[in-house]
Coordinates of C-alpha atoms and ligand atoms in Angstrom, one line a residue:
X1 CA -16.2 -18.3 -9.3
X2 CA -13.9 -15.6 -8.0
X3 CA -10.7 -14.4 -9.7
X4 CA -8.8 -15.3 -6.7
X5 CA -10.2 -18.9 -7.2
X6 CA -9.6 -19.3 -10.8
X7 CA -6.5 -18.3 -10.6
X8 CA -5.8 -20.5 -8.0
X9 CA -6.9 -23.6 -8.9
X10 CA -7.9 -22.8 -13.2
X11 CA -5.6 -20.9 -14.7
X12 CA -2.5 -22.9 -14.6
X13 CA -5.0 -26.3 -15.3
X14 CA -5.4 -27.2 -19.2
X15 CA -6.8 -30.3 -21.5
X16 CA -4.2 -32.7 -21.7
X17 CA -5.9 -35.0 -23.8
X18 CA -9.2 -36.1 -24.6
X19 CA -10.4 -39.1 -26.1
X20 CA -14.2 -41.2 -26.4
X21 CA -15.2 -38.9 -24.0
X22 CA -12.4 -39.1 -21.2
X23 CA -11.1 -36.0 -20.4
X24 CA -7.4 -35.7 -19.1
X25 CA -7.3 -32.4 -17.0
X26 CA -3.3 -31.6 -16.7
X27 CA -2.7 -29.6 -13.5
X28 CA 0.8 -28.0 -12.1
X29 CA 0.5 -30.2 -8.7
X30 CA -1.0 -33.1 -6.6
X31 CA -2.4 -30.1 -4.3
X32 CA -4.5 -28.5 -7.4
X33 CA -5.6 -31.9 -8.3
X34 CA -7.0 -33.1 -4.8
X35 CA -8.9 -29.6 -4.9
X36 CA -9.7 -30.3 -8.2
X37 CA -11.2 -33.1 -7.3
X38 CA -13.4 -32.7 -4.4
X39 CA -14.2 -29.5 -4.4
X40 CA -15.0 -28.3 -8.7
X41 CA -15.1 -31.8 -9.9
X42 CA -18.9 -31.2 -10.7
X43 CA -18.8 -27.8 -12.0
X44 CA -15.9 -28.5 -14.5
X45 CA -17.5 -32.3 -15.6
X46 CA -20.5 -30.0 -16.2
X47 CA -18.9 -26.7 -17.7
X48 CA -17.4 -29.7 -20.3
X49 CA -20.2 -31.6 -20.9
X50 CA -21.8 -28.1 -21.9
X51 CA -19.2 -27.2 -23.8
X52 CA -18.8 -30.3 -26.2
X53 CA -22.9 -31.1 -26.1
X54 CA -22.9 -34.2 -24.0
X55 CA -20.1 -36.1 -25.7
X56 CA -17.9 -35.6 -22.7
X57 CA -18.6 -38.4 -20.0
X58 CA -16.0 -38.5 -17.8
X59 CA -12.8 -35.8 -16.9
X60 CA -10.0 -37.1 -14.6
X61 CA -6.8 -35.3 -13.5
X62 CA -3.2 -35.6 -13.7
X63 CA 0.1 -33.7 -12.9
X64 CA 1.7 -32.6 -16.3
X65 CA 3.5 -30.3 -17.6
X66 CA 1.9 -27.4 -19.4
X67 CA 2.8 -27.3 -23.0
X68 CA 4.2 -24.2 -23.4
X69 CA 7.4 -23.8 -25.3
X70 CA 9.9 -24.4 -23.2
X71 CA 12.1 -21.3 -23.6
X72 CA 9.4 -19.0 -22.9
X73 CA 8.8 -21.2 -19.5
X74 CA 12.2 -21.5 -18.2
X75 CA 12.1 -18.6 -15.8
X76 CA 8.6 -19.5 -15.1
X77 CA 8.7 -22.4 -13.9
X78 CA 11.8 -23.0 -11.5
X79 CA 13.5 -20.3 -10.1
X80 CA 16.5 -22.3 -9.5
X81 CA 16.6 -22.9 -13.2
X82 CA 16.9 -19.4 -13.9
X83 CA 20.5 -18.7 -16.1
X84 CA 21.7 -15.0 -15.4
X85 CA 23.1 -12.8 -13.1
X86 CA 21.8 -14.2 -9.8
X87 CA 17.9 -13.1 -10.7
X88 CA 15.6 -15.6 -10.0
X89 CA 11.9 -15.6 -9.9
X90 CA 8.4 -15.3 -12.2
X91 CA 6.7 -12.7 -13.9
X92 CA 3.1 -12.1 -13.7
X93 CA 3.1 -11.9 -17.7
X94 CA 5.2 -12.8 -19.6
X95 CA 8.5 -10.8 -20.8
X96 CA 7.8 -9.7 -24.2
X97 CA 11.3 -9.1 -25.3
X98 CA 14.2 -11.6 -25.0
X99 CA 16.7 -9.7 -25.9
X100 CA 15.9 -7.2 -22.9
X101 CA 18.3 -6.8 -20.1
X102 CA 15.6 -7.4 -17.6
X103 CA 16.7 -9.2 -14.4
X104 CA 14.7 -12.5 -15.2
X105 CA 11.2 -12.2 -14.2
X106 CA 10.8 -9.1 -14.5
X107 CA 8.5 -7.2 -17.2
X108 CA 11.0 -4.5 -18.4
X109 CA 7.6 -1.9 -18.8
X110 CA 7.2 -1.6 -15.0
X111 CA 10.0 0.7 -14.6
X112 CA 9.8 3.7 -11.9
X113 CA 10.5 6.4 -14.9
X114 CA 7.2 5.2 -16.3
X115 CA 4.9 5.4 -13.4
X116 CA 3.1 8.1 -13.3
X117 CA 2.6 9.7 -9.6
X118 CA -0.5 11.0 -8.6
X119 CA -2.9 11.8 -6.3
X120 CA -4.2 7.8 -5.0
X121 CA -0.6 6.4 -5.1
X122 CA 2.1 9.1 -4.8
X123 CA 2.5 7.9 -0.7
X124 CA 3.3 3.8 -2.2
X125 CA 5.1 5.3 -4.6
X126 CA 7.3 7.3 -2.5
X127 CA 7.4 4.3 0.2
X128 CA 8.9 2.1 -3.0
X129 CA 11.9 4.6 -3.5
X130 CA 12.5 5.0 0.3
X131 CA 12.5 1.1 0.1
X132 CA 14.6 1.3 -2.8
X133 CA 17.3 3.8 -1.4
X134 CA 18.3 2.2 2.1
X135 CA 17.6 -1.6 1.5
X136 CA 16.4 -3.6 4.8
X137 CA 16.9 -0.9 7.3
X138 CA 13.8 1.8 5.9
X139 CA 10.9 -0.1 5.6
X140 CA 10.8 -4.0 5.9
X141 CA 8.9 -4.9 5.5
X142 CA 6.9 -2.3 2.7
X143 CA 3.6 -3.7 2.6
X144 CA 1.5 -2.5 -0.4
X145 CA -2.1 -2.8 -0.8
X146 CA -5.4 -1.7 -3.0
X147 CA -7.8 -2.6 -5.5
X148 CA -6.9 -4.8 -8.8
X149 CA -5.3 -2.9 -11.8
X150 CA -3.7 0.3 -9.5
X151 CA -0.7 0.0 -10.3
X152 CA 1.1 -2.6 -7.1
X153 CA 2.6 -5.1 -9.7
X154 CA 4.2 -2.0 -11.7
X155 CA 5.7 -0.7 -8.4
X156 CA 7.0 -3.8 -7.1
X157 CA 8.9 -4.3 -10.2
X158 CA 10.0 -1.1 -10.7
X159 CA 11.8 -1.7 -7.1
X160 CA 13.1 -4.8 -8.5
X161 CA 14.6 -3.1 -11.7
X162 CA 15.9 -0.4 -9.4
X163 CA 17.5 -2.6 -7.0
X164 CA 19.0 -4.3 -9.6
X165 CA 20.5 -1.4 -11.2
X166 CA 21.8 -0.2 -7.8
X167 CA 22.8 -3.4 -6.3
X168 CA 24.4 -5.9 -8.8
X169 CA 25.9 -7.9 -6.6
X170 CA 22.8 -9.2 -4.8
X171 CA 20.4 -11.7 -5.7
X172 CA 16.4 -10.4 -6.2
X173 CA 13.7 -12.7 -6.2
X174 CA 10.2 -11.6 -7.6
X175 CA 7.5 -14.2 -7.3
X176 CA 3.5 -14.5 -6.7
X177 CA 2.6 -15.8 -3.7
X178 CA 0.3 -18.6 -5.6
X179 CA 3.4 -19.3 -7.1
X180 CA 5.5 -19.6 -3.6
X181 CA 2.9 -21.8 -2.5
X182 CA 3.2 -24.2 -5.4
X183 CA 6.7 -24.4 -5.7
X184 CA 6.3 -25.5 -2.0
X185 CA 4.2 -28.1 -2.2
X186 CA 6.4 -29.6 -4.7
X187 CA 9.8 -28.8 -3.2
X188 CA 8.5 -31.0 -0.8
X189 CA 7.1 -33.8 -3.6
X190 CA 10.0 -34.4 -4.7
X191 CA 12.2 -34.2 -1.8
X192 CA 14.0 -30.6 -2.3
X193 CA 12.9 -28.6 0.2
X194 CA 16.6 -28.0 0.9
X195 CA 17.6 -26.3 -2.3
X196 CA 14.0 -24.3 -1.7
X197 CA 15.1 -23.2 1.6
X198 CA 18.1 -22.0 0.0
X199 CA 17.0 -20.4 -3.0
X200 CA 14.7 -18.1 -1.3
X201 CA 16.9 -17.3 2.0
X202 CA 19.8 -16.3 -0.2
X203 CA 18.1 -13.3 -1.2
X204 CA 19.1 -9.5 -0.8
X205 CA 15.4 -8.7 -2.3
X206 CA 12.9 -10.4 -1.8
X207 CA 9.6 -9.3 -3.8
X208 CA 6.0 -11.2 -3.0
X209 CA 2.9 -10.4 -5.3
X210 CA -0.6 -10.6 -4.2
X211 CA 0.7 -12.2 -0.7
X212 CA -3.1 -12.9 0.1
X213 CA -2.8 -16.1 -1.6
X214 CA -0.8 -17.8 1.0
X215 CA -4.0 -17.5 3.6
X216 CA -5.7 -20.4 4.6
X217 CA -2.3 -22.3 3.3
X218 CA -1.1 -23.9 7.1
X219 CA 2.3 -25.4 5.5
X220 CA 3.4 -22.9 3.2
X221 CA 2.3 -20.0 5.6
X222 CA 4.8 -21.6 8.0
X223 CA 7.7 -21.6 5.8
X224 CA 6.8 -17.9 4.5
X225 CA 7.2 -17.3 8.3
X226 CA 10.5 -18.4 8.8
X227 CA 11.7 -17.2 5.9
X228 CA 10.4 -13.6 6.3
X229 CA 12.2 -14.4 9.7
X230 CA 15.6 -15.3 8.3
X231 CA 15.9 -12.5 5.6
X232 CA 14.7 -9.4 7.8
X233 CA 17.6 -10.7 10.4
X234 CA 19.9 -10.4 7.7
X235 CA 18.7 -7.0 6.3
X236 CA 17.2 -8.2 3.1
X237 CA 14.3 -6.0 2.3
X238 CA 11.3 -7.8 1.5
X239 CA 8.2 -6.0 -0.4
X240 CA 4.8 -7.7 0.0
X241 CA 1.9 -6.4 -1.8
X242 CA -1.8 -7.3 -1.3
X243 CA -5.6 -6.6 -2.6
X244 CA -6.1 -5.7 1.1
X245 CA -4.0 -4.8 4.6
X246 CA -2.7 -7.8 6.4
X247 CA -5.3 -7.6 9.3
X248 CA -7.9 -7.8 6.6
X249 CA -6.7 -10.9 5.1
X250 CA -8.9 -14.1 6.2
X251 CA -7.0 -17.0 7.4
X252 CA -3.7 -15.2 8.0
X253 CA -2.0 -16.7 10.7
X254 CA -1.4 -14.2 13.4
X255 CA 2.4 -13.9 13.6
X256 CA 2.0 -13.1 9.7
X257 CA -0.2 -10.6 10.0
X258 CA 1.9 -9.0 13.1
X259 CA 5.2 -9.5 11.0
X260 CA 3.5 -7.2 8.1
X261 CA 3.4 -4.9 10.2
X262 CA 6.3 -4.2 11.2
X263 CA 7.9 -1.7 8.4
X264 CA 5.5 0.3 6.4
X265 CA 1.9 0.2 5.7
X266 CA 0.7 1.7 2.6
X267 CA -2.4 1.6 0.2
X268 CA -2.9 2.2 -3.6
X269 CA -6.2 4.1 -4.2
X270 CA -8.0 5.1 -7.8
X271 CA -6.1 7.7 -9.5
X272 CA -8.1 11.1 -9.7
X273 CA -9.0 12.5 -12.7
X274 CA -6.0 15.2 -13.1
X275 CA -3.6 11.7 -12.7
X276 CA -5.6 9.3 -15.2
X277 CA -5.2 12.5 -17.7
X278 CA -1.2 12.2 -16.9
X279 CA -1.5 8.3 -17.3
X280 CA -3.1 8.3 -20.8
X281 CA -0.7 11.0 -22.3
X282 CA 1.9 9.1 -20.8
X283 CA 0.8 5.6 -22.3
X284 CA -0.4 7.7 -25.5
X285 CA 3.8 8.7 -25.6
X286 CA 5.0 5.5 -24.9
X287 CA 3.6 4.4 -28.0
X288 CA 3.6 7.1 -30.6
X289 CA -0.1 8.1 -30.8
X290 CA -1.6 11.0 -31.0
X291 CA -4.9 11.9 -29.8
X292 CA -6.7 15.6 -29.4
X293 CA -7.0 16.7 -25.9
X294 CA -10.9 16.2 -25.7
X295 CA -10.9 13.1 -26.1
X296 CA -8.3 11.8 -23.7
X297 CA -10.6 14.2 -21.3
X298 CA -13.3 12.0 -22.2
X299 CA -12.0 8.8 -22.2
X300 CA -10.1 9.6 -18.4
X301 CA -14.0 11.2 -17.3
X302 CA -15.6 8.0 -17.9
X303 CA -12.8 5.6 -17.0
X304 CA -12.8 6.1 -13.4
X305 CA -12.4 2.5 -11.8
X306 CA -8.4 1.4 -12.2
X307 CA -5.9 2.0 -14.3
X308 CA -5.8 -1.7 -16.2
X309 CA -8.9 -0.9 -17.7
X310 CA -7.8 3.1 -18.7
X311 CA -5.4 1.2 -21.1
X312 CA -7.1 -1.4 -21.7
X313 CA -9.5 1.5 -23.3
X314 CA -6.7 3.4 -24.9
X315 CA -5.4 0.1 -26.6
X316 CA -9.4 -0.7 -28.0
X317 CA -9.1 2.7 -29.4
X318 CA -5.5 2.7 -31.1
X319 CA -6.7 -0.8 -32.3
X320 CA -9.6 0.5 -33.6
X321 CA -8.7 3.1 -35.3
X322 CA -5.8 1.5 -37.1
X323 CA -7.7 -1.1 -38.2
X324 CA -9.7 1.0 -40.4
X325 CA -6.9 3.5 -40.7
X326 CA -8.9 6.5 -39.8
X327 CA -8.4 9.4 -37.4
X328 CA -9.9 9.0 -33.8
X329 CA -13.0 11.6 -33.4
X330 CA -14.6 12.1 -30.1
X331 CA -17.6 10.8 -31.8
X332 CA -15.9 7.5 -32.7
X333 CA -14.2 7.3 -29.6
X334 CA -17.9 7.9 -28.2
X335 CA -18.7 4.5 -29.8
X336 CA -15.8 2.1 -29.2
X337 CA -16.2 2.7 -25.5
X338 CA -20.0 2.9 -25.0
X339 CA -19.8 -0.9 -23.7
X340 CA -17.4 0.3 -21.2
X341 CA -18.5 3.6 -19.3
X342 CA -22.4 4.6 -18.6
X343 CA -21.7 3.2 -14.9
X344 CA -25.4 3.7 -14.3
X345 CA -25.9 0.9 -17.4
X346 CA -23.2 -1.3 -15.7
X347 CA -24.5 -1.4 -12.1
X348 CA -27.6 -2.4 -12.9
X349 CA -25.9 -5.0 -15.1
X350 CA -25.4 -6.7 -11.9
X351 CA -27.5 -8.7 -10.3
X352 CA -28.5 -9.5 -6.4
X353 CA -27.1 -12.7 -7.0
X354 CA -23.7 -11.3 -8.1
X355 CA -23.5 -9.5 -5.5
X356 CA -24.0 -12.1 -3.2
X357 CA -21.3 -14.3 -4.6
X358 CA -19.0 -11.1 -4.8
X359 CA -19.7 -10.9 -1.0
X360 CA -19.4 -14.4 0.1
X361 CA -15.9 -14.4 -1.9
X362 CA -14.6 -11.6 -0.4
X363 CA -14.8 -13.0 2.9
X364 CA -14.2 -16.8 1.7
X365 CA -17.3 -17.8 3.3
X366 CA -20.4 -19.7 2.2
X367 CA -23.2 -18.5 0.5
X368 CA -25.5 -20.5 2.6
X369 CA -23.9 -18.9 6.0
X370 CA -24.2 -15.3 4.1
X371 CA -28.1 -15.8 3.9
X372 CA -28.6 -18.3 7.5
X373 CA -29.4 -17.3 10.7
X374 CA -25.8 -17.6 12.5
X375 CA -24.9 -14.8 14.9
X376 CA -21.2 -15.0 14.5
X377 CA -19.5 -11.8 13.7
X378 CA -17.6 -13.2 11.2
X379 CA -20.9 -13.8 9.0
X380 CA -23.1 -10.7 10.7
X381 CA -21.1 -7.9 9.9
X382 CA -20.5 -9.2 6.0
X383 CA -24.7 -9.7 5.9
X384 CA -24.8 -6.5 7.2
X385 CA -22.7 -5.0 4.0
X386 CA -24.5 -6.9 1.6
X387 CA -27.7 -5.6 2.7
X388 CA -26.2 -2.4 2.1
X389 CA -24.5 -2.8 -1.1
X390 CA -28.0 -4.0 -2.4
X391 CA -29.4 -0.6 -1.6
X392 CA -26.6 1.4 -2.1
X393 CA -25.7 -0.4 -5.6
X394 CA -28.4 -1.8 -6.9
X395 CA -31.5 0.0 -5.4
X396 CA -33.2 -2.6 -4.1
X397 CA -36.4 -2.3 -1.8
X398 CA -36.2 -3.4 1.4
X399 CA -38.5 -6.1 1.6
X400 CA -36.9 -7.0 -1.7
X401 CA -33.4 -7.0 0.3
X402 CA -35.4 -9.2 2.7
X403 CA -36.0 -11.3 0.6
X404 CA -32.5 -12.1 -1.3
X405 CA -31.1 -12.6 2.3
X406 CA -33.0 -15.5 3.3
X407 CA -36.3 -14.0 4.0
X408 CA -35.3 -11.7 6.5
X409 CA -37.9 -8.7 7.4
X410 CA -37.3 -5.4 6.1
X411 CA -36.8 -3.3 9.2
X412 CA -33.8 -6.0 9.8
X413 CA -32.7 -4.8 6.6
X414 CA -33.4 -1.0 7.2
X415 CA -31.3 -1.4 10.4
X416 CA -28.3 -3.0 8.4
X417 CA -28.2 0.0 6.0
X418 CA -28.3 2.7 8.3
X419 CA -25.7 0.9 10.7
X420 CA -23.2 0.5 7.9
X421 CA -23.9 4.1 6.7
X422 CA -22.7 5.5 10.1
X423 CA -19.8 2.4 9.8
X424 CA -18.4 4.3 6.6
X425 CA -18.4 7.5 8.1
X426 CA -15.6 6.3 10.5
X427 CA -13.4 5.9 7.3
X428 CA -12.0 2.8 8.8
X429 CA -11.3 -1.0 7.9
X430 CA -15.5 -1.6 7.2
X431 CA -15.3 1.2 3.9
X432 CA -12.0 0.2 2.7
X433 CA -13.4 -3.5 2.4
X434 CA -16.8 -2.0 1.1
X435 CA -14.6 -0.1 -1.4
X436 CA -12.6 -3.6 -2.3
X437 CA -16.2 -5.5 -2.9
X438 CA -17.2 -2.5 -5.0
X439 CA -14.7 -2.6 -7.3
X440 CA -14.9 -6.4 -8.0
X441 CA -18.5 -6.2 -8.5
X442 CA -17.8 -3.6 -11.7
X443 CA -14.6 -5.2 -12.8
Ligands
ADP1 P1 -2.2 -4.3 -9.8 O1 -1.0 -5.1 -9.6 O2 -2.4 -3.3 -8.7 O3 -3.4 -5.1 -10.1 P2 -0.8 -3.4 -12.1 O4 0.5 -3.0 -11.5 O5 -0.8 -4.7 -12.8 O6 -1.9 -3.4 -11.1 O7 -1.2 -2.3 -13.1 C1 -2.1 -2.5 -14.2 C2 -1.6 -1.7 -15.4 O8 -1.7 -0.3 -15.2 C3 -0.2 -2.0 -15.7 O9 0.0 -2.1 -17.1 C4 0.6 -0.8 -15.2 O10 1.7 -0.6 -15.9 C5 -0.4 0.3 -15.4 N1 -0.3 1.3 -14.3 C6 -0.9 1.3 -13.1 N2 -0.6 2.4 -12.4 C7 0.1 3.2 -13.2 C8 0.7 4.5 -13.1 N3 0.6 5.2 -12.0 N4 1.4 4.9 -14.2 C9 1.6 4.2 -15.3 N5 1.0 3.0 -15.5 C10 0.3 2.5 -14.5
MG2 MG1 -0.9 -7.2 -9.5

């Protein structure tokens, strides 16, 4: 399934008990479980019968509780609940420090004087501080969008921090927008859709994390709507970030998508190699290690894709290397990350299948419709780049691309590459999704 997915509907899900093979499945609301239930009941009765070899015969679900320790959940979990200074909200990991002076929710890493500006994201960066320096009257809303891992959580927060720093007196709310949707659903549960209303209205910031979430969400889209309504009246900047623009978003209601669009649209693209350079010596800074300049060349040549996975790289090495307390060669470095680069070794890693899926889930629609025979746009135009992508990526034959697609004929899929070459040329919405499906096929 897609990340979006799991982390829709998995992630916050976990085994709340089992016994003579009935599994309890705890999950954060009554929404998760009715999805739970009709739509991956199969897949996760059969992902657990694999899993324990057969001795799991039946899974069931129920609203619980996750057992975390409380004290690490309280700013998680309820906004309301949160203690200090007026900050409310979530953070997307969790704070390591508790002593920090963060505004709650917050990580206290994604600070503006550790972001490094480059080429790819010096115009959202420079957006963030504009945001940052005239509240609500700049741009709001500042929408912020690009690929996984570039570096849109870190700005958000940073305005957060900054805001906070600035602004003490008024109350910042960061949250995810899966989050926001949850907190909805049960606001309404359990009757308290008044104090909901009011925590997020009562806002002078008002930070939303990978909005895409809400899409497709008819009840919680509404309220977003008349919130967003209510704080850009009063001023309150709001800061929206996204893996795409808002047009691009399926299932967006329409007055959403037009709101977005009323401050400032701006995109995160992959840092160039001159900026993933600055990025590692930053990082390499941050924590006290050295390495010789040849191999941070290497490592930022053959770490192109995002930034996550530059330090995820870095941190394999430093681990690596301290482990067996020696000092990092190129050669050794060389080693540690030859699972990770040779792109030519990873895109053939991926097969037609894959890309399919990768496809279908980019545009939320069904596999069956990708590879049917409906003329509707909405399912044409994503054929169309699949067909392509199969060439492009995977260097497929024709007939072969024919073939994955339903059994279409190869001149049909000849006719879809060359009309989506000419698409990308036009540098508009077609190559920034192409670019968006690219880069969750390799991560
Ligand atoms: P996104 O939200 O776009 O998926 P994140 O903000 O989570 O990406 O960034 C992934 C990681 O990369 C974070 O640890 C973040 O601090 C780091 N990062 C991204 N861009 C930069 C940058 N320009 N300078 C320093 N660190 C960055
Ligand atoms: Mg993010």
């Amino acid at each position: 399934m897609s990340k979006a997915h799991f982390t829709t509907w998995l992630k916050n899900t976990f085994i709340y008990s089992m016994e003579e093979g009935q599994v309890v499945i705890g999950v954060p609301n009554a929404f998760t479980q009715a999805w739970l239930e009709k739509k991956y009941h199969k897949a996760i009765l059969g992902a657990l019968q694999n899993t324990t070899d057969g001795e799991v015969k039946k899974a069931v679900y129920r609203v619980a509780a996750a057992g975390l320790p409380e004290k690490e959940d309280i700013c998680e979990r309820s906004p309301s609940a949160c203690p200090d200074s007026g900050f409310v909200g979530q953070g997307e990991e969790k704070v390591p420090s508790i002593a920090s002076k963060s505004p709650c929710g917050l990580n206290p890493r994604y600070v503006f004087s550790n972001f490094v500006v480059g080429k790819g994201n010096e115009l959202a960066h420079a957006a963030c501080q504009a945001a940052t320096n005239h509240p609500g009257i700049k741009y709001n809303p500042l929408f912020l969008y690009g690929g996984v891992g570039l570096g849109k959580t870190h700005l958000i927060q940073a305005i957060g921090h900054e805001f906070a720093k600035r602004y003490s007196h008024k109350k910042i709310l960061y949250i995810n927008a899966e989050r926001f949707t949850n907190e909805y659903v049960q606001a309404i549960r359990n009757g308290k859709i008044k104090e909901f209303k009011s925590t997020y209205r009562n806002v002078g910031l008002l930070l939303v994390d990978d909005i895409q979430f809400i899409a497709g969400k008819e009840g919680t889209q509404e309220e977003f709507f008349h919130t967003f309504n209510d704080l850009h009246q009063k001023n309150s900047q709001i800061v929206l970030t996204s893996d795409r623009p808002p047009k691009a978003i399926p299932a967006l209601e329409e007055r959403l998508t037009s709101r977005f669009e009323w401050g400032m649209i701006v995109d995160v693209t992959s840092p160039d190699l001159e900026t993933r350079i600055a990025i590692l010596s930053s990082k390499l800074e941050e924590k006290k290690y050295r390495l010789d300049k040849d191999i941070v060349q290497y490592v930022a040549a053959n770490i192109q894709s995002n930034v996550r996975e530059l330090e995820g790289a870095l941190n394999k090495i430093i681990a690596y290397h301290e482990l067996y307390n020696i000092a990092p060669t190129l050669e050794s470095t060389k080693n540690i990350l030859s699972s990770l680069v040779s792109s030519g070794r990873k895109k053939f890693a991926v097969t037609p299948r894959q890309l399919l899926r990768t496809v279908s889930d980019f545009y939320e629609i069904r596999l069956d419709d990708l590879t049917g025979n409906s003329r509707k746009k909405m399912l044409v135009v994503p054929r169309q780049i699949t067909m392509y992508l199969l060439r492009k990526e995977l260097e497929c034959s024709y007939p072969a691309i024919g073939h994955e697609l339903g059994g279409r004929d190869h001149t049909t899929a000849m006719h879809a590459y060359n009309k989506i070459e000419k698409e990308i040329g036009n540098e508009g919405r077609i190559k920034q999704e192409i670019d968006l499906i690219r880069q969750r096929l390799y991560n």
